[in-house]
């Protein structure tokens, strides 16, 4: 009796341990695909394992669907372990991993707003020494073909301008899942109701109003606005063309300027003409409202073109028009999204660099585009054959001419300010406070952060 | 045979308890002491390899000057007291309705009723977020059937608190139900029979026999739920992330944001100390009352 009880306990422990270990491991990408050949020695780091941390995001999902990870494994003999997360949760995990003497991540995808924090904190490696090493730099990679605005916003940090190009700046990342902003609209609705495609914010407001008032069951613009990061993102997206800024040239906060308030007032109008509950929308909900046909206009990250055209997720994929981000005082669009970088404490930085180059090579880029990913090379955007197949590319190429790399001050302290600002903007959008009151109230806390960080006295 | 070296009965008890006591002391006390110590330092997550800087009481001064922090304390107290009171009342009512075996299929309903406790909090958060969705949520769909226009359950600052309270009550009322049911089963049958013979009606047996018998269990349940609700994070994290504005930002979420969004570990430790004091003061009162009742 006693021995059978011990046996039962032993079996239970065994099953528990098996379940724990079976479920706890990272998702390993299976090998497949035929090997590519070439003069470059891709097999130099065969047998090593690279851990790649990236988000559950349109572009990275397309990367998986395109099977390029398996191709890389076949080509190089390097095993890639993938660690996929919700994008806003990656930061905690990455900071904790990169704070250790030796971390588990070899390649990370970072949201551009974390770039300066990681680079200035010594958590990611400068990439120039890798590109200068002939045994590591892939011939024909053509770095200059990467969209310059994306390179600056995702990869350049340090130096006098902290998060922008300038004296002392270095390259820390390359664009992968990068974006600007543009507009997607429902051609069927715009044609039927004779609504002109908006070129200015005044026209956009009018278009949203007409859709709301004239089209049964369809709302105007879909927008993210949830408290915190999403509200800040939405505000900055519109603040840039309205001429509003977070700081003046001396790092004094100016978020209560007339332009900043005008931006919030525009957003309040969009909430009136938007789907119910939009003030609590995250990015996923913003997307869903357009994909389900509830909203006729989308104005945000350009990577959304992939899902919008995908018949498996989009009810409106046959009626899409693409247009430039409307102009207010200036015609500026955002630059953002993701870049990939190598942690300073990576165990296999050279193998990670090979993966970084493979993923961003022109041949790989085309495969990812065809699986629904976003272009990040000028040659693709300007390729007439691709432009014919992907009508948004021509708009994107035009939009990138006015993409603003300074639309969001991504200093290392941005995370804290982003949250404060997002709460204040959301309080204005829920009408808990007036726009002026909300932005006046957040000025002091932002200034305190800047004083503590040494930007201000 | 010398008795030297052989510990006495009491000493041997201490001897055998010592390893467990040492582990408990280390595991329980060390993090608390370390949190309190760290709350007097400025230490940033992004500069974690650099040593913390001593700042004295500056973190506490900054906390109490912060409007969002003060709001967060009020939100926490409002949320915790609401859920504990509602769950105690509902859990007790359900336990009284489902005690005994008078109704067919009661066992099945008892099992069904405790299912919410078994669901992972992250699933509960996501599930309720979907149910509350303004356009696709089931709740607004049901309301639309009776002609009520969509409600911004999670996007209206006046509604969001009620929405998270409903989700918590849904998940944790069964916990109260289980404990109260166990307590009711301890009520002596002969006493109940005697009261019936004496002509007591249901209300009289409830007030004079059942409730006094389960009073200690109700007290304990209240303490456990209060402590747990003060630490609530995952469901609210997934449902509202503290929004709209900071209308559902409970202290534990404020702590999370301070540590991982603002990356200020010293300030986050100060929040943790305040949270500990709030939990301690509320649960301490309840424990003290329960101990006094036991003494009587």
XYZ file of C-alpha atoms in Angstrom:
753
model
C 0.000 0.000 0.000
C 2.768 2.336 1.068
C 4.933 1.482 -1.938
C 2.061 1.997 -4.373
C 1.459 5.444 -2.877
C 5.136 6.320 -3.410
C 4.888 5.010 -6.963
C 1.838 7.213 -7.635
C 3.630 10.290 -6.256
C 6.691 9.478 -8.346
C 4.567 9.126 -11.501
C 2.821 12.424 -10.745
C 6.144 14.201 -10.328
C 7.410 12.672 -13.540
C 4.345 13.813 -15.490
C 4.543 17.298 -13.960
C 8.213 17.613 -14.848
C 7.571 16.359 -18.374
C 4.756 18.891 -18.857
C 6.835 21.718 -17.417
C 9.833 21.049 -19.618
C 7.756 20.293 -22.695
C 5.900 23.607 -22.449
C 8.676 25.845 -21.200
C 11.090 25.726 -24.114
C 11.293 28.271 -26.880
C 9.658 27.633 -30.212
C 12.386 26.087 -32.403
C 12.082 26.722 -36.119
C 12.289 23.500 -38.111
C 14.919 23.142 -40.825
C 13.893 22.791 -44.483
C 14.482 24.494 -47.869
C 17.317 23.764 -50.298
C 20.784 25.185 -49.599
C 21.919 28.284 -51.458
C 25.500 28.493 -52.599
C 27.899 31.326 -53.173
C 31.463 32.473 -52.629
C 30.709 33.886 -49.210
C 31.288 31.314 -46.457
C 27.837 31.096 -44.922
C 28.805 27.908 -43.084
C 31.461 29.572 -40.913
C 29.302 29.339 -37.787
C 27.549 26.050 -38.561
C 26.502 24.191 -35.429
C 25.843 27.295 -33.316
C 22.407 28.366 -32.079
C 21.051 31.879 -32.361
C 18.145 33.038 -30.202
C 15.989 35.665 -31.944
C 13.482 37.685 -29.915
C 10.841 39.440 -32.015
C 7.218 40.612 -31.833
C 3.941 39.126 -32.913
C 3.694 41.704 -35.681
C 2.584 41.843 -39.300
C 6.120 41.933 -40.732
C 7.574 39.258 -38.457
C 4.580 37.012 -39.002
C 5.211 37.382 -42.740
C 8.852 36.454 -42.116
C 7.730 33.216 -40.487
C 5.174 32.525 -43.211
C 7.773 33.117 -45.940
C 9.932 30.328 -44.454
C 13.117 32.405 -44.573
C 14.255 31.280 -41.114
C 14.332 27.687 -42.348
C 16.214 28.805 -45.457
C 18.810 30.508 -43.279
C 19.231 27.395 -41.166
C 19.709 25.286 -44.272
C 22.169 27.760 -45.781
C 24.320 28.292 -42.705
C 23.915 25.240 -40.486
C 23.003 27.663 -37.692
C 19.943 26.778 -35.619
C 17.546 29.655 -34.954
C 15.415 29.581 -31.826
C 12.601 32.079 -32.032
C 11.040 33.846 -29.045
C 7.901 35.677 -30.172
C 6.093 38.135 -27.866
C 3.440 40.844 -27.767
C 5.430 43.891 -28.848
C 4.945 46.100 -25.808
C 5.968 43.215 -23.493
C 9.318 42.710 -25.220
C 10.951 45.648 -23.508
C 10.877 44.187 -19.971
C 12.189 40.881 -21.172
C 14.931 42.414 -23.307
C 16.157 44.807 -20.612
C 16.335 42.011 -18.046
C 18.150 39.698 -20.483
C 20.582 42.387 -21.611
C 21.362 43.414 -18.032
C 22.967 40.049 -17.316
C 26.664 39.375 -17.886
C 25.750 36.892 -20.597
C 22.241 36.888 -22.003
C 20.129 34.417 -23.906
C 19.265 36.690 -26.822
C 21.579 36.935 -29.829
C 19.367 39.044 -32.044
C 16.521 41.284 -30.891
C 13.836 43.258 -32.596
C 13.418 46.623 -30.903
C 10.741 49.243 -31.224
C 12.523 52.385 -32.369
C 11.649 54.211 -29.143
C 13.946 51.849 -27.198
C 16.923 52.353 -29.535
C 18.645 55.232 -27.738
C 18.043 53.689 -24.328
C 19.677 50.422 -25.420
C 22.526 52.071 -27.340
C 23.409 54.651 -24.695
C 23.074 52.036 -21.951
C 25.652 49.846 -23.701
C 23.090 47.065 -24.135
C 23.454 46.660 -27.922
C 26.540 46.506 -30.126
C 27.643 49.043 -32.736
C 27.338 47.343 -36.122
C 30.055 49.106 -38.097
C 32.834 46.704 -36.918
C 30.739 43.810 -38.245
C 30.152 45.473 -41.613
C 33.881 46.301 -41.799
C 34.840 42.655 -41.301
C 35.149 41.043 -44.775
C 34.601 37.562 -43.367
C 31.222 38.638 -41.951
C 29.909 41.253 -44.401
C 27.883 39.589 -47.151
C 28.969 40.794 -50.632
C 26.177 42.518 -52.529
C 24.251 43.361 -49.350
C 23.991 46.989 -50.522
C 23.461 48.811 -47.245
C 22.809 52.128 -49.015
C 19.695 50.663 -50.586
C 17.977 50.457 -47.155
C 15.449 53.310 -46.839
C 17.600 56.128 -45.340
C 14.815 57.444 -43.086
C 14.251 53.957 -41.677
C 17.987 53.459 -41.068
C 18.160 56.729 -39.189
C 15.107 56.080 -37.031
C 15.779 52.406 -36.302
C 19.559 52.241 -36.254
C 21.358 55.507 -35.525
C 22.031 56.559 -31.921
C 24.582 58.227 -29.696
C 26.418 61.442 -30.458
C 25.177 64.970 -29.978
C 21.631 64.348 -31.183
C 21.140 61.201 -29.025
C 18.661 59.452 -31.309
C 19.413 61.053 -34.667
C 22.235 61.368 -37.156
C 24.954 63.797 -36.180
C 28.467 64.047 -34.825
C 29.442 60.948 -32.847
C 26.387 58.907 -33.875
C 26.834 55.223 -34.616
C 24.887 52.472 -36.327
C 23.251 50.041 -33.857
C 20.443 48.459 -35.844
C 18.992 47.888 -39.295
C 15.357 48.370 -40.283
C 13.133 45.313 -40.250
C 9.419 45.923 -39.813
C 9.906 49.683 -40.160
C 7.152 51.989 -41.245
C 6.004 55.441 -42.086
C 2.367 56.540 -41.977
C -0.090 56.827 -44.827
C -3.799 56.653 -45.430
C -5.900 53.699 -46.528
C -9.513 54.331 -47.447
C -12.512 52.411 -48.766
C -12.772 53.099 -52.495
C -16.305 51.675 -52.685
C -17.607 54.141 -50.099
C -15.627 57.113 -51.360
C -16.814 56.460 -54.927
C -20.453 55.790 -54.077
C -20.831 58.838 -51.856
C -18.585 61.004 -53.985
C -16.218 61.821 -51.123
C -12.936 63.347 -52.290
C -9.729 61.679 -51.043
C -8.488 63.997 -48.245
C -5.229 65.826 -48.823
C -5.462 68.051 -45.757
C -6.623 67.549 -42.179
C -9.604 69.824 -42.843
C -10.632 67.556 -45.725
C -10.014 64.476 -43.572
C -12.348 65.834 -40.883
C -14.989 66.513 -43.518
C -14.598 63.030 -45.034
C -14.902 61.379 -41.603
C -17.995 63.453 -40.847
C -19.648 62.565 -44.147
C -18.984 58.845 -43.735
C -20.368 58.955 -40.203
C -23.488 60.898 -41.191
C -24.184 59.451 -44.653
C -23.026 55.821 -44.717
C -25.226 53.500 -42.655
C -23.301 51.316 -40.183
C -19.885 52.687 -41.149
C -17.812 55.146 -39.145
C -15.153 57.663 -40.189
C -11.535 57.230 -39.120
C -10.253 54.352 -36.999
C -7.657 55.423 -34.461
C -5.876 54.002 -31.430
C -6.331 56.056 -28.264
C -6.021 53.774 -25.202
C -4.356 55.260 -22.130
C -0.548 55.218 -22.302
C 1.547 54.403 -25.350
C -1.340 54.147 -27.833
C -2.747 57.589 -27.028
C 0.704 59.148 -27.236
C 1.403 57.454 -30.561
C -1.874 58.663 -32.061
C -1.330 62.199 -30.793
C 2.240 62.408 -32.110
C 1.150 60.987 -35.471
C -1.151 63.981 -35.971
C 0.875 66.463 -33.910
C 3.761 66.333 -36.354
C 1.828 67.782 -39.340
C 0.002 70.187 -36.997
C 3.423 71.522 -35.997
C 3.254 70.469 -32.334
C 6.333 69.134 -30.551
C 7.125 67.537 -27.221
C 10.226 69.678 -26.519
C 11.555 72.952 -27.821
C 15.173 73.261 -28.963
C 16.347 73.537 -25.337
C 14.515 70.399 -24.095
C 11.793 72.414 -22.391
C 8.445 70.576 -22.692
C 5.938 72.375 -24.937
C 3.104 69.838 -24.964
C 0.551 72.491 -23.977
C 1.213 74.648 -27.036
C -1.746 75.813 -29.187
C -0.688 73.312 -31.891
C -0.696 70.464 -29.340
C -4.192 71.408 -28.177
C -5.411 71.757 -31.768
C -4.190 68.186 -32.376
C -6.228 66.858 -29.446
C -9.270 68.782 -30.646
C -8.923 67.098 -34.034
C -8.727 63.714 -32.276
C -11.868 64.517 -30.271
C -13.692 65.193 -33.529
C -12.470 61.866 -34.904
C -13.794 60.125 -31.768
C -17.208 61.688 -32.437
C -17.227 60.257 -35.971
C -15.430 57.001 -35.064
C -16.553 53.533 -33.927
C -18.041 53.277 -30.412
C -15.484 52.936 -27.624
C -12.600 54.038 -29.864
C -11.091 55.995 -26.987
C -10.068 52.633 -25.484
C -8.679 51.179 -28.734
C -5.236 49.622 -28.849
C -3.507 49.114 -32.192
C -5.163 45.699 -32.686
C -8.615 47.192 -32.203
C -7.772 50.077 -34.516
C -6.834 47.531 -37.193
C -9.900 45.350 -36.528
C -12.332 48.247 -37.033
C -10.995 48.777 -40.562
C -10.586 45.082 -41.422
C -14.171 44.360 -40.366
C -15.507 47.223 -42.455
C -16.640 49.320 -39.505
C -14.438 52.308 -40.380
C -13.845 53.759 -43.831
C -10.520 55.504 -43.207
C -7.246 54.357 -41.668
C -4.343 56.723 -41.043
C -1.415 55.205 -39.195
C 1.480 52.752 -39.688
C 2.077 51.718 -43.280
C 2.706 48.051 -42.329
C -1.067 47.709 -42.072
C -1.272 47.499 -45.864
C -0.350 43.777 -45.600
C -3.300 42.693 -43.407
C -5.688 45.114 -45.150
C -5.051 43.331 -48.468
C -5.114 39.834 -46.990
C -8.464 38.191 -47.823
C -8.076 35.808 -44.871
C -8.306 38.642 -42.339
C -9.801 41.558 -44.276
C -13.433 41.921 -45.319
C -12.554 44.997 -47.344
C -9.479 43.773 -49.239
C -11.034 44.399 -52.646
C -11.894 48.047 -52.034
C -8.684 49.686 -50.861
C -7.244 53.012 -51.885
C -3.895 54.350 -50.688
C -3.076 58.018 -50.239
C -0.489 60.284 -48.647
C -0.723 61.285 -44.975
C -2.784 64.497 -45.144
C -1.111 67.802 -44.534
C -1.996 70.307 -41.824
C 0.606 73.051 -41.495
C 3.223 70.712 -42.970
C 2.936 67.405 -44.858
C 4.918 65.269 -42.382
C 4.473 61.553 -41.736
C 5.945 59.409 -38.976
C 8.904 57.033 -39.063
C 8.916 54.127 -36.684
C 8.325 50.451 -36.269
C 11.079 47.984 -35.601
C 14.771 47.495 -36.187
C 16.974 44.511 -35.369
C 20.060 44.713 -33.193
C 22.639 42.502 -31.525
C 22.771 42.586 -27.700
C 26.154 43.421 -26.169
C 25.952 40.238 -24.093
C 25.054 37.959 -27.017
C 26.797 34.568 -26.936
C 26.948 34.322 -30.732
C 27.154 37.860 -32.164
C 28.800 36.838 -35.440
C 26.174 34.205 -36.210
C 23.499 36.749 -35.234
C 25.016 39.243 -37.664
C 24.740 36.677 -40.445
C 21.052 36.232 -39.616
C 20.579 40.010 -39.513
C 22.043 40.382 -42.997
C 20.175 37.391 -44.396
C 16.833 38.748 -43.212
C 17.451 42.174 -44.715
C 18.995 41.083 -48.048
C 17.036 42.105 -51.193
C 16.163 38.486 -52.060
C 14.787 37.789 -48.554
C 12.947 41.113 -48.498
C 11.011 40.191 -51.639
C 9.948 36.847 -50.139
C 8.733 38.595 -46.983
C 6.877 41.236 -49.025
C 5.084 38.478 -50.926
C 4.037 36.946 -47.592
C 2.513 40.258 -46.466
C 5.536 42.016 -44.939
C 6.629 45.628 -45.336
C 9.290 46.854 -47.788
C 12.400 48.520 -46.380
C 14.625 48.917 -49.437
C 14.374 51.777 -51.949
C 14.943 49.345 -54.830
C 11.719 47.492 -53.932
C 9.658 50.639 -53.428
C 10.778 52.038 -56.776
C 10.607 48.746 -58.668
C 7.936 49.228 -61.417
C 7.032 45.519 -61.427
C 6.458 45.524 -57.669
C 4.640 48.870 -57.874
C 2.228 47.323 -60.372
C 1.632 44.398 -58.067
C 1.545 46.467 -54.841
C -0.180 49.812 -55.529
C 0.747 51.142 -52.105
C 4.487 51.084 -52.943
C 4.314 54.150 -55.171
C 2.476 56.048 -52.412
C 5.005 54.834 -49.845
C 7.949 55.949 -51.974
C 6.347 59.383 -52.279
C 5.433 59.483 -48.579
C 8.981 58.685 -47.476
C 10.161 61.971 -49.008
C 8.369 63.792 -46.179
C 8.802 61.188 -43.432
C 9.896 62.951 -40.272
C 12.625 61.135 -38.295
C 12.167 63.624 -35.438
C 8.411 63.300 -34.931
C 8.992 61.597 -31.561
C 11.884 62.450 -29.218
C 13.127 58.918 -28.519
C 15.642 59.835 -25.830
C 16.417 57.094 -23.250
C 13.846 58.638 -20.888
C 11.083 58.448 -23.511
C 9.383 55.387 -21.958
C 8.499 57.314 -18.805
C 7.396 60.426 -20.707
C 5.456 58.333 -23.228
C 3.376 56.857 -20.399
C 2.732 60.208 -18.662
C 1.773 61.880 -21.896
C -0.453 58.955 -22.906
C -2.408 59.158 -19.670
C -2.889 62.920 -20.026
C -3.992 62.696 -23.668
C -6.403 59.880 -22.836
C -7.844 61.952 -19.994
C -8.503 64.713 -22.519
C -9.977 62.264 -25.029
C -12.341 60.772 -22.437
C -13.258 64.363 -21.508
C -12.182 63.745 -17.939
C -10.173 66.960 -18.352
C -10.151 69.671 -20.988
C -7.297 69.331 -23.511
C -5.601 72.434 -22.143
C -5.967 71.306 -18.526
C -4.683 67.784 -19.258
C -1.630 69.053 -21.104
C -0.933 71.793 -18.562
C -1.033 69.183 -15.783
C 1.517 66.907 -17.451
C 4.060 69.668 -18.123
C 5.432 69.577 -14.560
C 5.984 65.797 -14.393
C 7.695 65.799 -17.830
C 9.929 68.654 -16.764
C 10.851 66.738 -13.589
C 11.998 63.784 -15.704
C 14.132 66.086 -17.826
C 15.660 67.747 -14.753
C 16.420 64.364 -13.170
C 18.023 63.161 -16.406
C 20.204 66.271 -16.574
C 18.721 67.914 -19.694
C 17.410 70.846 -17.662
C 18.480 72.613 -14.464
C 25.573 6.537 28.634
C 26.090 10.267 28.802
C 23.133 12.519 27.971
C 25.481 15.277 26.787
C 24.949 16.070 23.087
C 21.534 14.516 22.986
C 19.105 17.443 22.820
C 16.069 17.469 25.007
C 12.566 17.161 23.558
C 12.135 20.939 23.266
C 15.643 21.443 21.868
C 15.183 18.703 19.330
C 11.967 20.387 18.169
C 13.893 23.631 17.608
C 16.670 21.666 15.957
C 14.346 20.073 13.420
C 12.382 23.277 12.833
C 15.511 25.376 12.329
C 16.136 24.599 8.616
C 12.524 25.331 7.653
C 12.512 28.480 9.799
C 15.792 29.644 8.242
C 14.467 29.107 4.700
C 11.213 30.897 5.554
C 13.092 33.781 7.119
C 15.314 34.082 4.083
C 12.543 33.742 1.522
C 9.998 35.948 3.302
C 12.056 38.505 5.124
C 14.924 39.140 2.761
C 12.849 40.458 -0.176
C 10.845 42.712 2.140
C 13.932 44.123 3.834
C 15.612 44.536 0.458
C 12.547 46.340 -0.952
C 12.486 48.725 1.988
C 16.249 49.355 1.626
C 15.977 49.908 -2.131
C 13.159 52.417 -1.645
C 15.753 54.856 -0.298
C 17.818 54.642 -3.492
C 17.587 55.873 -7.061
C 18.268 52.922 -9.346
C 17.288 52.689 -12.983
C 16.549 49.464 -14.790
C 18.402 50.614 -17.894
C 21.520 51.267 -15.755
C 21.131 48.180 -13.636
C 24.851 47.428 -13.638
C 25.594 50.772 -11.998
C 25.293 50.952 -8.206
C 22.147 52.570 -6.749
C 22.416 56.137 -5.424
C 21.157 56.863 -1.894
C 18.434 59.529 -1.979
C 16.926 59.208 1.510
C 13.185 59.866 1.600
C 13.106 61.577 -1.803
C 11.267 58.669 -3.476
C 8.496 58.834 -0.863
C 8.266 62.618 -1.187
C 7.987 62.261 -4.967
C 5.346 59.547 -4.634
C 3.058 61.497 -2.354
C 3.443 64.601 -4.494
C 2.322 62.612 -7.538
C -1.350 63.047 -8.446
C -1.368 59.701 -10.303
C -0.029 57.845 -7.256
C -2.605 59.357 -4.895
C -5.310 58.520 -7.411
C -3.914 54.978 -7.616
C -4.272 54.476 -3.832
C -7.898 55.605 -3.987
C -8.572 53.340 -6.975
C -7.052 50.375 -5.126
C -9.069 50.940 -1.962
C -12.274 51.477 -3.926
C -11.702 48.359 -6.009
C -10.671 46.102 -3.114
C -13.417 47.107 -0.706
C -16.062 46.812 -3.446
C -15.044 43.352 -4.605
C -14.583 41.956 -1.091
C -17.987 43.174 0.137
C -19.849 42.037 -3.000
C -18.077 38.668 -3.106
C -18.746 37.997 0.589
C -22.434 38.745 0.216
C -22.899 36.817 -3.040
C -20.700 33.888 -1.981
C -22.625 33.506 1.275
C -26.007 33.758 -0.459
C -25.045 31.111 -3.018
C -23.628 28.826 -0.328
C -26.848 29.089 1.660
C -28.887 28.333 -1.458
C -26.775 25.354 -2.485
C -26.099 23.755 0.922
C -27.729 20.417 1.647
C -29.007 17.955 -0.900
C -32.643 19.008 -1.261
C -32.414 19.946 -4.924
C -31.528 17.450 -7.686
C -28.251 18.047 -9.528
C -26.827 20.321 -6.820
C -23.432 18.646 -6.957
C -23.211 19.362 -10.661
C -23.998 23.051 -10.101
C -21.491 23.280 -7.255
C -18.768 21.959 -9.574
C -19.848 24.235 -12.408
C -19.897 27.185 -10.085
C -16.249 26.872 -9.057
C -14.974 26.761 -12.664
C -14.028 30.485 -12.818
C -11.412 30.008 -10.074
C -9.661 27.435 -12.235
C -9.235 29.776 -15.206
C -5.870 31.545 -15.487
C -6.203 35.283 -14.709
C -4.678 36.250 -18.050
C -7.452 34.323 -19.819
C -10.065 35.963 -17.607
C -8.699 39.402 -18.536
C -8.712 38.730 -22.266
C -12.106 37.006 -22.150
C -13.773 39.913 -20.376
C -12.024 42.415 -22.639
C -13.642 40.688 -25.612
C -17.029 40.476 -23.887
C -16.877 44.196 -23.100
C -15.760 45.131 -26.634
C -17.912 48.077 -27.745
C -18.636 46.708 -31.239
C -18.115 42.937 -31.128
C -18.673 42.195 -27.430
C -21.447 39.868 -26.307
C -22.618 42.216 -23.560
C -23.341 45.116 -25.898
C -24.909 42.672 -28.338
C -27.355 41.508 -25.647
C -28.072 45.127 -24.751
C -28.737 45.929 -28.401
C -31.452 43.239 -28.453
C -33.424 45.293 -25.951
C -32.691 48.547 -27.734
C -29.888 49.858 -25.515
C -27.123 51.643 -27.433
C -23.489 50.450 -27.037
C -21.875 51.091 -23.637
C -18.175 51.957 -23.376
C -17.527 49.416 -20.658
C -13.776 49.841 -20.678
C -13.454 53.178 -22.453
C -15.700 55.294 -20.240
C -13.851 56.439 -17.090
C -17.115 56.221 -15.133
C -17.819 52.633 -16.246
C -14.357 51.036 -16.332
C -14.117 50.557 -12.571
C -17.490 48.781 -12.477
C -16.376 46.612 -15.377
C -13.252 45.339 -13.618
C -15.220 44.851 -10.396
C -17.738 42.658 -12.286
C -14.911 40.530 -13.746
C -13.279 40.073 -10.328
C -16.593 39.241 -8.655
C -17.290 36.693 -11.403
C -13.962 34.977 -10.827
C -13.648 35.077 -7.037
C -17.191 34.764 -5.653
C -16.858 30.953 -6.045
C -13.864 31.043 -3.708
C -15.990 32.627 -0.983
C -18.785 30.198 -1.841
C -16.501 27.182 -1.323
C -15.195 28.352 2.051
C -18.621 29.343 3.352
C -20.091 26.049 2.143
C -17.393 24.181 4.062
C -18.226 26.272 7.131
C -21.954 25.569 6.819
C -21.272 21.858 6.765
C -19.749 22.231 10.249
C -22.999 23.536 11.733
C -24.197 20.768 14.120
C -27.230 18.964 12.746
C -28.715 18.305 16.194
C -28.670 22.025 16.909
C -30.494 22.748 13.657
C -33.024 20.019 14.420
C -33.539 21.360 17.936
C -34.180 24.848 16.577
C -36.747 23.467 14.127
C -38.451 21.560 16.984
C -38.490 24.801 18.968
C -40.307 26.455 16.047
C -37.519 28.652 14.676
C -38.068 29.806 11.102
C -35.361 29.959 8.412
C -34.393 33.536 9.161
C -34.060 32.835 12.882
C -31.828 29.759 12.331
C -29.772 31.757 9.880
C -29.199 34.718 12.174
C -28.912 32.827 15.459
C -27.129 29.619 14.426
C -25.594 29.557 10.938
C -24.079 33.018 10.712
C -22.463 32.919 14.181
C -20.997 29.520 13.271
C -19.460 30.739 10.026
C -18.436 34.168 11.344
C -14.793 33.111 11.822
C -14.656 31.635 8.321
C -16.198 34.783 6.852
C -13.540 36.835 8.645
C -10.749 34.662 7.313
C -12.215 34.739 3.795
C -12.468 38.514 3.940
C -8.788 38.784 4.920
C -7.676 36.419 2.167
C -9.734 38.190 -0.505
C -8.677 41.617 0.713
C -4.993 40.728 0.498
C -5.494 39.159 -2.900
C -7.528 42.018 -4.306
C -4.951 44.578 -3.195
C -2.414 42.664 -5.249
C -4.666 42.262 -8.333
C -2.711 42.883 -11.470
C -3.091 40.399 -14.312
C -6.808 40.783 -15.044
C -6.680 44.589 -14.925
C -3.421 44.589 -16.908
C -5.159 42.711 -19.710
C -8.495 44.463 -19.539
C -7.635 48.146 -19.248
C -3.905 48.521 -18.481
C -5.026 51.103 -15.940
C -7.064 53.226 -18.336
C -9.029 55.211 -19.292
C -6.582 57.798 -17.943
C -5.662 56.270 -14.590
C -9.221 55.371 -13.594
C -8.400 51.662 -13.069
C -4.700 51.961 -12.267
C -4.449 49.982 -9.033
C -1.280 50.204 -6.932
C 0.202 46.959 -8.246
C -0.174 48.211 -11.826
C 1.288 51.569 -10.845
C 4.202 49.633 -9.363
C 4.630 47.635 -12.586
C 4.627 50.783 -14.709
C 7.074 52.528 -12.385
C 9.470 49.573 -12.548
C 9.192 48.622 -16.208
C 7.904 51.676 -18.077
C 9.608 54.399 -16.072
C 12.360 51.905 -15.156
C 12.817 53.414 -11.683
C 13.429 50.499 -9.391
C 13.942 52.593 -6.239
C 10.688 54.468 -6.746
C 8.921 51.185 -7.577
C 10.216 49.755 -4.287
C 8.719 52.740 -2.475
C 5.373 51.941 -4.152
C 5.778 48.317 -3.035
C 6.388 49.416 0.562
C 3.293 51.633 0.517
C 1.270 48.767 -0.980
C 2.520 46.475 1.771
C 1.534 49.010 4.427
C -1.927 49.494 2.927
C -2.526 45.721 2.767
C -1.118 45.269 6.250
C -3.233 47.990 7.811
C -6.508 46.788 6.245
C -5.948 43.070 6.778
C -4.423 43.725 10.224
C -7.694 45.256 11.430
C -9.649 42.235 10.191
C -7.177 39.734 11.685
C -7.226 41.591 15.011
C -11.030 41.490 15.083
C -11.029 37.783 14.196
C -8.511 36.971 16.937
C -10.578 38.917 19.470
C -13.703 37.023 18.459
C -11.845 33.715 18.818
C -10.687 34.807 22.302
C -14.278 35.350 23.355
